[in-house]
Short mmCIF file of C-alpha atoms in Angstrom, two decimals:
data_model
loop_
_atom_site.label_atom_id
_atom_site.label_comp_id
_atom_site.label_asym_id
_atom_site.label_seq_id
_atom_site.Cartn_x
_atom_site.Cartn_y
_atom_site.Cartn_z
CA UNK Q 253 188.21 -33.17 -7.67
CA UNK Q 254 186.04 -30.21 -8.45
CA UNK Q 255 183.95 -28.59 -5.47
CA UNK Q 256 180.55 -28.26 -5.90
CA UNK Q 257 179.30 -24.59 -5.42
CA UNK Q 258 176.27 -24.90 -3.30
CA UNK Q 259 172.80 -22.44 -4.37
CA UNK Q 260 172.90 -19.28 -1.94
CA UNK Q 261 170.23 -20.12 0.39
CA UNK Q 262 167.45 -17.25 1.44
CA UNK Q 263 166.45 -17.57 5.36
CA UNK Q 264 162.50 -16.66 5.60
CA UNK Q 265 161.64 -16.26 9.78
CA UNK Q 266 158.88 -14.51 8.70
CA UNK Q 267 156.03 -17.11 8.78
CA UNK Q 268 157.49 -18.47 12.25
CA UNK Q 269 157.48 -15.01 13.77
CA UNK Q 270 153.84 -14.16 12.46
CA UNK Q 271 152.52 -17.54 14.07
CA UNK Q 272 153.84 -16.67 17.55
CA UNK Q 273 152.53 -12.84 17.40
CA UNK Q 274 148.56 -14.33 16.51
CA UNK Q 275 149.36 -17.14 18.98
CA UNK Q 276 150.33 -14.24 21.75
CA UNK Q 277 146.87 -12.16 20.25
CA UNK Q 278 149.71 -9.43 19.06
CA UNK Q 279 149.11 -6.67 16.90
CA UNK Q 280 151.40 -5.66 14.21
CA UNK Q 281 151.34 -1.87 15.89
CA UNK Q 282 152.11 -3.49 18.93
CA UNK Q 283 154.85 -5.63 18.30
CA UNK Q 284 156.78 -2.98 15.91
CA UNK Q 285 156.26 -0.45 19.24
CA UNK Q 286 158.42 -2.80 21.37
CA UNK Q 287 161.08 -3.57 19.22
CA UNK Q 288 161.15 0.44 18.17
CA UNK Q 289 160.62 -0.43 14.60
CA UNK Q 290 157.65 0.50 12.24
CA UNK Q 291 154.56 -1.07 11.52
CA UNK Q 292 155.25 -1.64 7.95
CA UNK Q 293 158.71 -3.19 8.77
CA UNK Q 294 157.33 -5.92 10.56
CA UNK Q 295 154.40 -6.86 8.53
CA UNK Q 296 156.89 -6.70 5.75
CA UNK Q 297 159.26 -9.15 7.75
CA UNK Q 298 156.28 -11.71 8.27
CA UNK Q 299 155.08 -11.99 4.66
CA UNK Q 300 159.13 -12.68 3.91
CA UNK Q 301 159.76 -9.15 1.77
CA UNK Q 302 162.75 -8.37 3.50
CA UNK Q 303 165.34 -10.20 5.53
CA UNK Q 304 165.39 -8.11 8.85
CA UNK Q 305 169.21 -7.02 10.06
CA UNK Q 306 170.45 -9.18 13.10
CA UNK Q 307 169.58 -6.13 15.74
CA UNK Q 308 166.16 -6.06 14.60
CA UNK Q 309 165.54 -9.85 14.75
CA UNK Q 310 166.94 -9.73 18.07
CA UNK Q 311 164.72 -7.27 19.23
CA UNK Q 312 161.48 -8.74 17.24
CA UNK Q 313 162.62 -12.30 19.47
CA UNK Q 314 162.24 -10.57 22.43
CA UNK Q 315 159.52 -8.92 22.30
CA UNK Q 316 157.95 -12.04 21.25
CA UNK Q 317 159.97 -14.53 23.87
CA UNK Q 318 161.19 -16.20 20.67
CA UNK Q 319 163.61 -18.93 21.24
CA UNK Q 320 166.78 -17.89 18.33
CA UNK Q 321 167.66 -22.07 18.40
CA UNK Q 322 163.61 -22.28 17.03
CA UNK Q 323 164.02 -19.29 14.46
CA UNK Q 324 167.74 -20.84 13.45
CA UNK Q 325 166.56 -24.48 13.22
CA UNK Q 326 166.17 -24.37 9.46
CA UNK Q 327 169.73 -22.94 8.74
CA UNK Q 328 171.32 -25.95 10.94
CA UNK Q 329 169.23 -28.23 8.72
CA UNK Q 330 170.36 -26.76 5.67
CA UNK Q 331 174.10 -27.11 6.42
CA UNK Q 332 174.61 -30.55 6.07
CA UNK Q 333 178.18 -30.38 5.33
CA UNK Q 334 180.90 -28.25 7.30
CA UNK Q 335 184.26 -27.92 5.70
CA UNK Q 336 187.34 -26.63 7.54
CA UNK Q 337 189.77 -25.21 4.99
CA UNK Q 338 193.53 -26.46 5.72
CA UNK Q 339 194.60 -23.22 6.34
CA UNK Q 340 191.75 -21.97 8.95
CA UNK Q 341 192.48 -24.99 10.76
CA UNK Q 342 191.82 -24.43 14.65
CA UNK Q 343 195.53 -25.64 16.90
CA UNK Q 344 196.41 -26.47 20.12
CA UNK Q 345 199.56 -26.76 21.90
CA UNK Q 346 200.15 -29.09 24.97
CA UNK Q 347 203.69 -28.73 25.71
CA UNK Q 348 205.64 -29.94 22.77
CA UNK Q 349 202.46 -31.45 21.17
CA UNK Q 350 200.57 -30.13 18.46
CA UNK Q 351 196.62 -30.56 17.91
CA UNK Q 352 195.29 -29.68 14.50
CA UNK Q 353 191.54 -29.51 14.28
CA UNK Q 354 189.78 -31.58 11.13
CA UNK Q 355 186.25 -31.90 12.17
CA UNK Q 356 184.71 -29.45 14.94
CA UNK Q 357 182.21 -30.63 17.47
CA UNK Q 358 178.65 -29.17 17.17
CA UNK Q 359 177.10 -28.44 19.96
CA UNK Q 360 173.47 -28.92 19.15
CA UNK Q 361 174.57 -32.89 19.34
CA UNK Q 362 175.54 -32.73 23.03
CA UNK Q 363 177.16 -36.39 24.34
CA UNK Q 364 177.36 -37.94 20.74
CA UNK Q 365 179.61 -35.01 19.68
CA UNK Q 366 182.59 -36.31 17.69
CA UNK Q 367 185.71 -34.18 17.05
CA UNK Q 368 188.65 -35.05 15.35
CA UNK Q 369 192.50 -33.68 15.07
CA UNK Q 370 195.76 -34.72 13.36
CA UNK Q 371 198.28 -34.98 16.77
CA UNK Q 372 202.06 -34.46 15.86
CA UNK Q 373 204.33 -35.46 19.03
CA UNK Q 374 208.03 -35.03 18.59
CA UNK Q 375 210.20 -38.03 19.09
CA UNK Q 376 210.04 -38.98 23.14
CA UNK Q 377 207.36 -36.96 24.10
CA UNK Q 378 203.79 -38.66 24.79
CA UNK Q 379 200.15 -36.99 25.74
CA UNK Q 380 198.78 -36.04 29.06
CA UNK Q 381 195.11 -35.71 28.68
CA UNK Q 382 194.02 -38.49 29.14
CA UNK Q 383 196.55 -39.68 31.44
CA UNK Q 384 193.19 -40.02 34.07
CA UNK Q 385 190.55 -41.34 31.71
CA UNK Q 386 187.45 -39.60 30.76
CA UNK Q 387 183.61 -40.71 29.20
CA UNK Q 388 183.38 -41.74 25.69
CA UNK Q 389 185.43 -43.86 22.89
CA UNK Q 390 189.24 -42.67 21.20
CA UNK Q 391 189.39 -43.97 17.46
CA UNK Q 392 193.04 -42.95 16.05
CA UNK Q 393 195.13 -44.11 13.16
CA UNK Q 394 199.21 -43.77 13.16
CA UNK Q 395 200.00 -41.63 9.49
CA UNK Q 396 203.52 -41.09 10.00
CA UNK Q 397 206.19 -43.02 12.66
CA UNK Q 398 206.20 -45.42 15.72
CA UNK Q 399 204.19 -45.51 18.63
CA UNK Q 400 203.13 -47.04 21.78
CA UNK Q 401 199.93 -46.40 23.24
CA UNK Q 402 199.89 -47.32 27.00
CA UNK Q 403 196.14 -48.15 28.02
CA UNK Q 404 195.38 -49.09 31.88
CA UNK Q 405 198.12 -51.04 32.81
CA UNK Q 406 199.09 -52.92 28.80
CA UNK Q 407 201.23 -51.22 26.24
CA UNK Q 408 200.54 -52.05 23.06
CA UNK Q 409 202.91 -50.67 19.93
CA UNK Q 410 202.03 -49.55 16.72
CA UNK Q 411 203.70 -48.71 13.62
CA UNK Q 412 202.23 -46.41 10.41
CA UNK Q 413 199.47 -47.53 9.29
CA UNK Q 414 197.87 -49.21 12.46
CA UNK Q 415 194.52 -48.02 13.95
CA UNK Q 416 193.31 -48.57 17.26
CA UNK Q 417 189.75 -48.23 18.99
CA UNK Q 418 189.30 -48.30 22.74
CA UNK Q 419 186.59 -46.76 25.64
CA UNK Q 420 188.23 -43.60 27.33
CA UNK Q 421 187.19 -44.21 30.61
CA UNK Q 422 190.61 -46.08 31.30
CA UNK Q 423 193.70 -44.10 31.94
CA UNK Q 424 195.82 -43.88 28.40
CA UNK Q 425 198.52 -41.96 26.54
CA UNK Q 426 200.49 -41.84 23.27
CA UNK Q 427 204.10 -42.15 23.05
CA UNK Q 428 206.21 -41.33 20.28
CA UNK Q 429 208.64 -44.12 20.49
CA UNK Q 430 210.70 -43.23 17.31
CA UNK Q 431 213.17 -40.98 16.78
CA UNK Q 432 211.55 -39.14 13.82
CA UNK Q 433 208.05 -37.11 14.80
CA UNK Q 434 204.77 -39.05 15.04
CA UNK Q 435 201.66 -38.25 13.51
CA UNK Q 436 198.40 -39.68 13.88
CA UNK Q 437 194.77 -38.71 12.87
CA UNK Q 438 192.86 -39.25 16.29
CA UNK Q 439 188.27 -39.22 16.97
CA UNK Q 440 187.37 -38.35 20.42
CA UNK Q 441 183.52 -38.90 21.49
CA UNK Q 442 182.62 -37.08 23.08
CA UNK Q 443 184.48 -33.95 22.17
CA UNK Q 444 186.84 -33.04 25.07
CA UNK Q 445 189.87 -30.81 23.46
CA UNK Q 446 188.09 -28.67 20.88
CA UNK Q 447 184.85 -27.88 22.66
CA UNK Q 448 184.09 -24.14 22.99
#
């Protein structure tokens, strides 16, 4: 399958940063004075002729009590996608059990934050966080071995290829019960392992 390369995208903060200087009755001369830039940098800045460097943005923001999530809005919009190449893959270790990252929580979407890892446990080893339950729903599929996933007080095995769904709040854990390692692809809402 061939990737797509996306366009380069240009990020303009200008217009947003000249509407809250005339909505604060700011003059250019003033504003540049704060941030210790000149006059003709920031008018230039607010009719989009240059894209300002990250120190200078900061400092126009807080001059002008500018909120960054408001002037950075329009770059999370324009991201629809987010791709996490195989080998920049984020890990965890819990003992003898590996957690590979394959879809990162974001953090602008709070309680419905999803993330999502492959788990590898060797044989006879099973998972301890959520050995006490915790808010949310667990979605996981078995790729590779056996398993038995004990949830409140049932067991219930599965073998590759099976898929269970089940609310978190209920203590559970997966146990490798084969003799070969066990690897499943696992959802967590919302994110618990991953989040930053």
């Amino acid at each position: 399958m061939v990737e797509e390369k996306s366009e380069k995208k240009t990020y303009h903060f200008g217009e947003k940063i000249r509407a809250v200087r005339e909505r604060k009755h700011m003059t250019l001369k003033q504003v540049a004075k704060e941030a210790g830039v000149s006059e003709s940098l920031v008018s230039q800045i607010e009719r989009n002729k240059v894209s300002p460097a990250i120190d200078t943005l900061f400092a126009l923001a807080d001059v002008l009590d500018i909120n960054l999530e408001y002037l950075f809005e329009e770059y999370r919009r324009t991201r629809p996608v987010t791709i996490i190449r195989a080998e920049e893959r984020r890990t965890m270790q819990d003992e003898e059990i590996l957690y590979e990252e394959i879809a990162c929580p974001q953090n602008e979407e709070e309680n419905h934050s999803v993330e999502s890892y492959i788990v590898t446990l060797p044989a006879g080893t099973h998972t301890h966080r959520g050995s006490y339950g915790h808010i949310g729903r667990e979605i996981g599929i078995i790729l590779e071995g056996k398993a038995r996933l004990h949830y409140a007080s049932c067991t219930y095995d599965l073998d590759t290829g099976d898929s269970v769904n089940f609310r978190a709040g209920e203590p559970h854990t997966l146990e490798n019960t084969g003799k070969c390692p066990l690897k499943a692809v696992w959802f967590v809402t919302p994110a618990q392992r991953f989040v930053e």
